[in-house]
Short mmCIF file of C-alpha atoms in Angstrom, two decimals:
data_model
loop_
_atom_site.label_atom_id
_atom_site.label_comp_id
_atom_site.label_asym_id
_atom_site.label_seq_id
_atom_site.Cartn_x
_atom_site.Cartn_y
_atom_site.Cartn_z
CA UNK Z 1 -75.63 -86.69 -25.25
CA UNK Z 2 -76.95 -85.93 -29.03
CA UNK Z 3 -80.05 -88.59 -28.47
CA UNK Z 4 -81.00 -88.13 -24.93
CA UNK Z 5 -84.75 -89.40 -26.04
CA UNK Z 6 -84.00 -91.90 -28.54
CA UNK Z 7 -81.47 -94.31 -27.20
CA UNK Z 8 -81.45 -96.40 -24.12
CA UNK Z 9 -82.04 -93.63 -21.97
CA UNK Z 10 -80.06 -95.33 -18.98
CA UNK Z 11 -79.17 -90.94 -18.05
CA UNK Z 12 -83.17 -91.40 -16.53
CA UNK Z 13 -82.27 -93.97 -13.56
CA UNK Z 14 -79.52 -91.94 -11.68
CA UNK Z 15 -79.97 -90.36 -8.76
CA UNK Z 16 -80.09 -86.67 -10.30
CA UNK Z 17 -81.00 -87.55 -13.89
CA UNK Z 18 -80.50 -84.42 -15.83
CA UNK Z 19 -77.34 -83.67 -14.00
CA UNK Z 20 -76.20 -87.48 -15.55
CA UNK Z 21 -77.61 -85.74 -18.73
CA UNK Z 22 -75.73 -82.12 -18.00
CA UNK Z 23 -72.76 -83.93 -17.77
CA UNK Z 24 -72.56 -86.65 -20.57
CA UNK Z 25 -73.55 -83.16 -22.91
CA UNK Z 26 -70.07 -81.77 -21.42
CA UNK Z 27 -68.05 -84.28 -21.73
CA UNK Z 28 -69.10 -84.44 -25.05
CA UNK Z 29 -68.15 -81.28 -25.97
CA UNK Z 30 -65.10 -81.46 -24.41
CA UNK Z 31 -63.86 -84.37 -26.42
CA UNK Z 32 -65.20 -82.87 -29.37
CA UNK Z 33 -63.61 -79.76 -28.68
CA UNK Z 34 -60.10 -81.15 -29.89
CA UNK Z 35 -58.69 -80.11 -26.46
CA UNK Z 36 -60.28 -81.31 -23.79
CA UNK Z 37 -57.47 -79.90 -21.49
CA UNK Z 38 -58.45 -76.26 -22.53
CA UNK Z 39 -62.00 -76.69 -22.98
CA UNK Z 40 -64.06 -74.01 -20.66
CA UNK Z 41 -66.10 -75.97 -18.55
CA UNK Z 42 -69.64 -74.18 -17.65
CA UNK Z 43 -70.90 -77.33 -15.48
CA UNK Z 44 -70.81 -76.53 -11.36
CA UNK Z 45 -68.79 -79.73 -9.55
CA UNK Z 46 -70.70 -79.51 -5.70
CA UNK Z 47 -68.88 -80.64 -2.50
CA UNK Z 48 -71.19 -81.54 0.38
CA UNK Z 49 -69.88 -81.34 4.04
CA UNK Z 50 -70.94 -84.55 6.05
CA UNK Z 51 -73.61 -83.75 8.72
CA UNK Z 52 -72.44 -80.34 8.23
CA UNK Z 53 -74.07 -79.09 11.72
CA UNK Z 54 -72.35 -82.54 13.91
CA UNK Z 55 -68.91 -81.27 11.98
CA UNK Z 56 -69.63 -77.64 13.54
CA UNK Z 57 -70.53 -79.38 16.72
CA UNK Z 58 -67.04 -81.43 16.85
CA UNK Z 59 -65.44 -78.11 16.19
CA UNK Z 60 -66.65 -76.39 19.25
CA UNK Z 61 -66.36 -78.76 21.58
CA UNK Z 62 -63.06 -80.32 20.23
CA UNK Z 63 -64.64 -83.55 19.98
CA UNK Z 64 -62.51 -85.91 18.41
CA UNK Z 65 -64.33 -88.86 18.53
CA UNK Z 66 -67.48 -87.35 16.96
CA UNK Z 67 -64.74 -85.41 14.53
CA UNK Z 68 -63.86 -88.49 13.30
CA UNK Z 69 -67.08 -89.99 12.48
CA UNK Z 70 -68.16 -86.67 10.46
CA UNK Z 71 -64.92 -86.66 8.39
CA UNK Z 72 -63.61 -83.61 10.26
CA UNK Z 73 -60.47 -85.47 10.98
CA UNK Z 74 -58.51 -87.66 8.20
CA UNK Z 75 -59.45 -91.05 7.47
CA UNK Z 76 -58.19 -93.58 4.47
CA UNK Z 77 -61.90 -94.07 3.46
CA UNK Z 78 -65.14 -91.56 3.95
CA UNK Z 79 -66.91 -92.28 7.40
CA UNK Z 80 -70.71 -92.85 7.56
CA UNK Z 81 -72.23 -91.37 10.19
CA UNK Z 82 -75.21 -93.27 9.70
CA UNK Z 83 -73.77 -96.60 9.43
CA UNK Z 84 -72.30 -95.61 12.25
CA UNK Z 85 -75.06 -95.01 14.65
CA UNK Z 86 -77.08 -98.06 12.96
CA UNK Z 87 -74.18 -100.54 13.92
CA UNK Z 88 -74.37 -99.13 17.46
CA UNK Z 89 -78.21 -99.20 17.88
CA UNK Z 90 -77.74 -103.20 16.04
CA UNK Z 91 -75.33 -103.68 19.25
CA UNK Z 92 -77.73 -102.57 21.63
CA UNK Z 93 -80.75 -104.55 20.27
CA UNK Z 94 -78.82 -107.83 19.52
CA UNK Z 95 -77.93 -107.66 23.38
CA UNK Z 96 -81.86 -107.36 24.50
CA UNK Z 97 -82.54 -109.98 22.22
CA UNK Z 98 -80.18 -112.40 23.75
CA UNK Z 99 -81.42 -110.93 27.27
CA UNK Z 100 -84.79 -111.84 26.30
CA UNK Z 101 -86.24 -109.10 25.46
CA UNK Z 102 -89.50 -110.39 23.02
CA UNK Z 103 -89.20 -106.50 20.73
CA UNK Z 104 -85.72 -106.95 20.38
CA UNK Z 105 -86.04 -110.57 18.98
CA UNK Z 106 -88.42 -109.11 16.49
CA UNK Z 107 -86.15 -106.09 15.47
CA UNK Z 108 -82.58 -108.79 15.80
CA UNK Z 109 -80.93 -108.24 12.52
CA UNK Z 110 -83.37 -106.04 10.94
CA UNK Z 111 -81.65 -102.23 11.84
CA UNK Z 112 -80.15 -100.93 9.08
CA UNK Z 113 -78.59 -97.32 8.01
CA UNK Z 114 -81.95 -95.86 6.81
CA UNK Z 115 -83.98 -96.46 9.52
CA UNK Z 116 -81.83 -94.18 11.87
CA UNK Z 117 -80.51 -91.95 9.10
CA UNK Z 118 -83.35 -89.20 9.18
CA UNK Z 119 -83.16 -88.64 13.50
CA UNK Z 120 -79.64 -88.78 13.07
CA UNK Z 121 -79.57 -85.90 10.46
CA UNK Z 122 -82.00 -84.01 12.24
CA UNK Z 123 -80.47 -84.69 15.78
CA UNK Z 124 -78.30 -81.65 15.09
CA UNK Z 125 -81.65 -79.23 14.41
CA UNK Z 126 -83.09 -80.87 17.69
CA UNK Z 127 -85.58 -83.33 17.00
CA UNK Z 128 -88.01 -84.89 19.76
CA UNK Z 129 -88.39 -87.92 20.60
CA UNK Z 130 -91.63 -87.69 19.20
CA UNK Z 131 -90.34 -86.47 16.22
CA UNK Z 132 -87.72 -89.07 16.23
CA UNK Z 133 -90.79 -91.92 16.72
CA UNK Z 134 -92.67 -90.91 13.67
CA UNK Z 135 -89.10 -90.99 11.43
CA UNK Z 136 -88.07 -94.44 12.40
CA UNK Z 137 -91.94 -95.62 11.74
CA UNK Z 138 -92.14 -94.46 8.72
CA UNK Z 139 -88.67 -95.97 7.38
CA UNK Z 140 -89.45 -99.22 9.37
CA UNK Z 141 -93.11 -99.48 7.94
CA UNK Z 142 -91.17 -100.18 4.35
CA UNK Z 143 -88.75 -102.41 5.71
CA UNK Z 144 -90.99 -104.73 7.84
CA UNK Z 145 -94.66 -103.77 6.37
CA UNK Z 146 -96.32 -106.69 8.35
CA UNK Z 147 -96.10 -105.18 11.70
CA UNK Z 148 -99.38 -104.15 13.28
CA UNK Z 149 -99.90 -100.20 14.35
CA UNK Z 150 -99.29 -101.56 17.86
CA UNK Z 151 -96.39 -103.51 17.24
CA UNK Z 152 -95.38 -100.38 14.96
CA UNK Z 153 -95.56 -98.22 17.74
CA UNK Z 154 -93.65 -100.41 20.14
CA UNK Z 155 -90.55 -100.66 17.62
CA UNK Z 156 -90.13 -97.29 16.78
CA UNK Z 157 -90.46 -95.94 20.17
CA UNK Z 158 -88.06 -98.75 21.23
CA UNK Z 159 -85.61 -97.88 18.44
CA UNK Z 160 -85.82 -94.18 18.79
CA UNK Z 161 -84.71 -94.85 22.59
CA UNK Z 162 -81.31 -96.28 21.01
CA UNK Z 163 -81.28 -94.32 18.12
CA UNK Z 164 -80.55 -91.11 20.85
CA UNK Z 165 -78.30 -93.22 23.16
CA UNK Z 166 -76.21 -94.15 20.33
CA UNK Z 167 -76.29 -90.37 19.02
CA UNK Z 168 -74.95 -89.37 22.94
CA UNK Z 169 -72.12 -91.82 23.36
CA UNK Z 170 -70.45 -91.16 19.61
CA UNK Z 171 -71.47 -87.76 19.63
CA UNK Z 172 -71.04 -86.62 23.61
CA UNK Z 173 -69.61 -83.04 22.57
CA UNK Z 174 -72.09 -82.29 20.37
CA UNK Z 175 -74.92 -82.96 23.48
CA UNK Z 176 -73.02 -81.44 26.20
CA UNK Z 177 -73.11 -78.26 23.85
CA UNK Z 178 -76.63 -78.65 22.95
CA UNK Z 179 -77.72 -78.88 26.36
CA UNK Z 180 -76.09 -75.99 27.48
CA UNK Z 181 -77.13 -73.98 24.39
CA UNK Z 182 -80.56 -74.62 25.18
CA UNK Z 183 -80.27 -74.18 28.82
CA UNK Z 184 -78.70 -70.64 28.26
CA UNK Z 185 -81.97 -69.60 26.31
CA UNK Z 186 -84.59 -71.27 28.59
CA UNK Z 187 -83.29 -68.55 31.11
CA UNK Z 188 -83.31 -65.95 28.90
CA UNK Z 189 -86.64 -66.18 27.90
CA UNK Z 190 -87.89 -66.70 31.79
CA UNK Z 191 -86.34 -63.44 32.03
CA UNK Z 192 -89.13 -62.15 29.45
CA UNK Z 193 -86.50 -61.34 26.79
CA UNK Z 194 -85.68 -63.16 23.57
CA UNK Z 195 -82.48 -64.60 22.63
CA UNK Z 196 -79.96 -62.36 20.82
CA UNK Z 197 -76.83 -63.22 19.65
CA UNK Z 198 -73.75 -62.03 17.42
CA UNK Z 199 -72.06 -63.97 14.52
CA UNK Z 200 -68.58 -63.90 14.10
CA UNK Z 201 -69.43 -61.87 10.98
CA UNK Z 202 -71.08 -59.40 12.80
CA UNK Z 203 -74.50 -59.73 11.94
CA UNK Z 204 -77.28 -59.60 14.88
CA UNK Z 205 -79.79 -62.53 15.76
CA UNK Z 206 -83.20 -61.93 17.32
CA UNK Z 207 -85.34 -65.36 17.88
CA UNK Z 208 -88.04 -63.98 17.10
CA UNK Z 209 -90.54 -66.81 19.04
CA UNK Z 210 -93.71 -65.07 20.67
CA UNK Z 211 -96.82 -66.36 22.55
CA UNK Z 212 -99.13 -66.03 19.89
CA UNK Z 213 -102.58 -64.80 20.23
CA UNK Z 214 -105.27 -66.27 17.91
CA UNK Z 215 -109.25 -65.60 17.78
CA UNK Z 216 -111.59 -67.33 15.66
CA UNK Z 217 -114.03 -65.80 14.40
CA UNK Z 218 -117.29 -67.95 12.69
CA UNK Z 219 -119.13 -67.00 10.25
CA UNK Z 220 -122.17 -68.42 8.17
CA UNK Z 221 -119.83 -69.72 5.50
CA UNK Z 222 -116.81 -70.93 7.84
CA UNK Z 223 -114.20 -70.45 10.53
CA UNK Z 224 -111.35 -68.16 10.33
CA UNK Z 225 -108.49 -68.12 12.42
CA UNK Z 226 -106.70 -64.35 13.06
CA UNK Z 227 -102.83 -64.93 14.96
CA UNK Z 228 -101.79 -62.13 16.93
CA UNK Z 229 -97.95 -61.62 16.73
CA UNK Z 230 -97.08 -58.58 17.44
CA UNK Z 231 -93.59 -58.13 18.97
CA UNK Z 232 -95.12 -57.15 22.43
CA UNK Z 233 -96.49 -60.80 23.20
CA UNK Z 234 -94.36 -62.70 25.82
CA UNK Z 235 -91.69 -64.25 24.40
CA UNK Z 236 -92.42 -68.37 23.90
CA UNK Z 237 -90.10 -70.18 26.40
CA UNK Z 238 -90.17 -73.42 25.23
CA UNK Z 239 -89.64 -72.71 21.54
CA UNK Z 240 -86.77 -69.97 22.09
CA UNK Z 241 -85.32 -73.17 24.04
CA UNK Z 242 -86.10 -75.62 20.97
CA UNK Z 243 -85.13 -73.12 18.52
CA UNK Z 244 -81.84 -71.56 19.40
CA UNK Z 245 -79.36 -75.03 19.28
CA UNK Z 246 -79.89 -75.37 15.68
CA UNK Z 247 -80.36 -71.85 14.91
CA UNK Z 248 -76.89 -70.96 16.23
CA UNK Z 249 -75.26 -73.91 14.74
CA UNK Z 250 -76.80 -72.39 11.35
CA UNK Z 251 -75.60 -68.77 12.28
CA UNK Z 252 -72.22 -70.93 11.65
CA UNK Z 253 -72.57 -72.53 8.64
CA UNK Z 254 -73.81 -69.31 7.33
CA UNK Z 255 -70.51 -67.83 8.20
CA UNK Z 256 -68.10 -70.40 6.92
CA UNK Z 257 -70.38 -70.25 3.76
CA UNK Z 258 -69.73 -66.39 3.76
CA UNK Z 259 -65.94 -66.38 4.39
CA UNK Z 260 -65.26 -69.37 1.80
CA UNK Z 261 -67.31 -67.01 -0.77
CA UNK Z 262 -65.04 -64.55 -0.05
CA UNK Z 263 -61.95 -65.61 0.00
CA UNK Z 264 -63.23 -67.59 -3.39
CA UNK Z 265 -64.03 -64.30 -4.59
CA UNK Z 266 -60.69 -63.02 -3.79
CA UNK Z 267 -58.69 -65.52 -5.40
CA UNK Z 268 -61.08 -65.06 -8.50
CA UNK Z 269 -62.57 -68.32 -8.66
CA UNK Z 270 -66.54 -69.01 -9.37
CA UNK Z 271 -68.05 -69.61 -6.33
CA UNK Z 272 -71.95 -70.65 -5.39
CA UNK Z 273 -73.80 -72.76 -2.36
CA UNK Z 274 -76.42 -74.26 -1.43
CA UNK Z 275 -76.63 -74.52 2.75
CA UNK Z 276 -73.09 -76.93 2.94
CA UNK Z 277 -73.20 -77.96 -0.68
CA UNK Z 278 -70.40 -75.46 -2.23
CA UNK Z 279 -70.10 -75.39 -6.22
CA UNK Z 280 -67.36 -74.01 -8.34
CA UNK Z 281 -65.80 -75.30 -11.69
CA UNK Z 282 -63.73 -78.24 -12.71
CA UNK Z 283 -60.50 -76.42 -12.63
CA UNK Z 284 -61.36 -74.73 -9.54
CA UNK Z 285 -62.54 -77.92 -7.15
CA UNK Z 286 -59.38 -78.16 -5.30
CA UNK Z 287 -58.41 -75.09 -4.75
CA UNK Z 288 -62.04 -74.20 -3.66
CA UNK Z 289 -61.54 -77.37 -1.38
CA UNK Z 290 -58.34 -75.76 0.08
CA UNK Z 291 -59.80 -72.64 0.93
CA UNK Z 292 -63.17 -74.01 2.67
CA UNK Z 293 -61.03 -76.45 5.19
CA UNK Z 294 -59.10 -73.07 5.62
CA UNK Z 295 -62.06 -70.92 6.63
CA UNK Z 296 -63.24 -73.61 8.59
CA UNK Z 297 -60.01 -73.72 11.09
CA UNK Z 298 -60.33 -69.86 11.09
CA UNK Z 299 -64.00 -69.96 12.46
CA UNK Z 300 -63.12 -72.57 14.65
CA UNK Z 301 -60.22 -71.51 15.73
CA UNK Z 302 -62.05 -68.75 17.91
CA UNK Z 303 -63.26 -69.08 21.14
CA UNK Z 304 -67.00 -69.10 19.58
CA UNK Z 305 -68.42 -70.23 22.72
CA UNK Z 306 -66.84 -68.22 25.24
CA UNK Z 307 -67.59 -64.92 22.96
CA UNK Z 308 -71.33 -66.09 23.21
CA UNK Z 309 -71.16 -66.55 26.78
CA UNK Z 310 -69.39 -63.08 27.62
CA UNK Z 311 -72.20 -61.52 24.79
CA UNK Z 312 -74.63 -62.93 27.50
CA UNK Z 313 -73.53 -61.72 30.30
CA UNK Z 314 -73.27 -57.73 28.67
CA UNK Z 315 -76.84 -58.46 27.12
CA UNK Z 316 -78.29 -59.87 30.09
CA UNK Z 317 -76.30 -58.45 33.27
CA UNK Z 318 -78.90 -59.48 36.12
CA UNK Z 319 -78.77 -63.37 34.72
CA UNK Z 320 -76.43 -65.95 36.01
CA UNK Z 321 -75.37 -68.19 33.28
CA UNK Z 322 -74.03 -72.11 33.37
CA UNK Z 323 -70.50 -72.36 33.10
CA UNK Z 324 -69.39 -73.77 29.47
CA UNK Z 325 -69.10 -77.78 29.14
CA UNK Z 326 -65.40 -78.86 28.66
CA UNK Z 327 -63.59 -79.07 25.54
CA UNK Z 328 -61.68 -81.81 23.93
CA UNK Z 329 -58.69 -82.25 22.36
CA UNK Z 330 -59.41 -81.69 19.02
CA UNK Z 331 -56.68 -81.09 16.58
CA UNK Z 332 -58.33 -78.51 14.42
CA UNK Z 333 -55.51 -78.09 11.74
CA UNK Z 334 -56.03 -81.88 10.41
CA UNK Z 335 -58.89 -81.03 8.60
CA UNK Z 336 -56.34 -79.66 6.01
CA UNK Z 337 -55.57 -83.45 5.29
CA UNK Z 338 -59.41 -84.68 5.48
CA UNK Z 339 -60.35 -85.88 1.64
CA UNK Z 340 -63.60 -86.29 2.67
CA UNK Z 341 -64.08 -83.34 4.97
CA UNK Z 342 -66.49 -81.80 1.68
CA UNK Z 343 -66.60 -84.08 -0.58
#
C-alpha cells in the first residue's frame, strides 16, 4: 500500500489489479486509523447477479430447474452455470464417442467450462448458431491449436449443436419464453408496425429496427456509403424478431436496477450499478443485498407476461397473438435465502 512500485508488486497479477491496489490502500488506513470498526470506508464492494438475464428468465416462467442453476433458488455452495452446461455437452459427446462417432473421439475429454461459457452468456441476448460457431472456435483454437480450419470447423459446429441442446433441456423456461417473445414480434412487424412495449416502471419501448436504405455514391478519390433511416422505412422483420427477446429481458433488469436504487435511496444508503453489478459500501453490503432480492420478488411477483400480452392485444387489436407458454412452480420468495443470488 505505501510502495505499490517498489516492492514485489504481486497487487499487478490479480484479476482487477488496481482494485487489489484500491483495497490493500484501505485496509491500510483502516488499521492505521486506530479503529478500524469506525473507520469511513470510501471503497464500493460490487455484487454481480449470475447470468442476470437466465435469472429473469427463471422468474417468468417459474422455472425451477433453470432457477436453481442461476442461484435464484438457495444452494449450500454457488452454482456454475457454465460448468453446468459444459458437463452436459461432455455427456453428450462422451456418448458419440463410444457410439463411434470419429469428431466426438477427437473432442472425448477435451470440453471444458470456457469453451461453452461465451454462447451460454449470450444465449440469453439471442445468439445464432452462427454466432455460437465462431465463439466455441475461437475458445477451442487455444485449447486444441493443432486442429486444421476444416477440422476447426467441424468441432465447433458440432459443439455449438450441444452447446444449444444442453442450454434447452436445463434451461426449458427460459426457451419456451424466448420463442414466444420472438414469435409475438415477428407478427407485429408483418403487420408493418414496430414493437412497443411498457415497463413495469412505466417507461415506453419503440424497437426502433427499419429497412435501411443505402446509396453509394463514387467518387474520384473513393466510395461513400449514405444509410437512409428515416422512421418511414418498413419496419425490419427479422431484426425486430432478433432484437426484442433480449431487449425486453433488459427492459427488466433496468427496472430491478431502478427500484433497488430507490428503495437504496430511501433507506439512505450509497447506491451505484453497473448493468447487474450493484455497488454500495462495506457497512451497507447486506442490507443493499436484502433490498435487491426484495425488489426482485416484487418485479416478479407480477404477472409481467400476461400484462405484455394484454398491452398487445390494446396496441395491436386486428392481430391474433399465441397463447403464453406454461409456468412452473417456482417458489419466488426463496430467493430471500439465496447467498449467492448477487454475490
Amino acid at each position: 500500500a505505501d510502495n505499490p512500485l517498489d516492492g514485489r508488486e504481486w497487487w499487478k497479477n490479480a484479476d482487477e489489479p488496481f482494485q487489489a491496489l484500491a483495497a490493500c490502500i484501505e485496509i491500510a488506513q483502516a488499521v492505521r486509523s486506530g479503529d478500524p470498526d469506525s473507520y469511513m470506508c470510501r471503497l464500493p464492494v460490487h455484487q454481480d447477479g449470475t447470468c442476470n438475464g437466465l435469472q429473469h428468465y427463471a422468474a417468468l416462467g417459474g422455472d425451477e430447474l433453470g432457477a436453481r442453476k442461476v442461484n435464484v433458488l438457495p444452494s449450500d455452495s454457488p452454482q456454475d452455470v457454465y460448468s453446468g452446461v459444459s458437463t452436459l455437452v461432455a455427456k453428450r459427446v462422451a456418448q458419440d464417442a463410444l457410439d463411434g462417432h470419429e469428431l466426438a473421439k477427437l473432442l472425448d475429454g477435451k470440453v471444458s467450462r470456457k469453451i461453452v461459457k461465451q454462447t451460454v452468456m449470450t444465449s440469453v441476448y439471442g445468439v445464432t448458431f452462427v454466432g455460437a460457431r465462431l465463439q466455441i472456435e475461437n475458445a477451442l483454437s487455444d485449447q486444441m491449436p493443432g486442429l486444421t480450419d476444416e477440422q476447426m470447423w467441424a468441432a465447433s459446429s458440432y459443439l455449438a449443436k450441444h452447446t444449444f441442446a444442453s442450454l434447452n433441456q436445463i434451461f426449458l423456461g427460459a426457451r419456451s419464453i424466448m420463442e414466444w417473445l420472438a414469435e409475438c414480434a415477428k407478427i407485429i412487424a408483418k403487420s408493418h408496425e414496430p414493437v412497443v412495449w411498457v415497463t413495469p416502471l412505466g417507461l415506453p419501448v419503440v424497437q426502433p429496427y427499419r429497412k435501411a436504405g443505402s446509396l453509394q455514391v463514387k467518387t474520384v478519390v473513393q466510395t461513400v456509403a449514405l444509410v437512409d433511416s428515416r422512421e418511414d422505412l418498413p419496419v425490419s422483420t427479422t431484426r425486430q424478431r432478433s432484437a426484442f427477446p433480449p431487449n425486453y429481458i433488459h427492459s427488466l433488469d433496468s427496472t430491478h436496477m431502478f427500484l433497488t436504487a430507490i428503495e437504496c435511496a430511501r433507506q439512505g444508503i450509497t447506491y451505484s450499478s453497473v448493468h447487474d453489478s450493484y455497488w454500495t459500501h462495506p457497512s451497507s453490503v447486506d442490507q443493499m443485498g436484502s433490498i435487491l432480492r426484495d425488489q426482485f420478488i416484487e418485479l416478479h411477483s407480477q404477472p409481467l407476461l400476461e400484462r405484455l400480452r394484454e398491452w398487445f392485444v390494446v396496441k395491436y387489436p386486428t392481430i391474433i397473438f399465441p397463447p403464453l407458454p406454461a409456468r412452473g412452480e417456482l417458489d419466488l420468495p426463496q430467493v430471500k435465502h439465496s447467498k449467492y443470488f448477487f454475490h
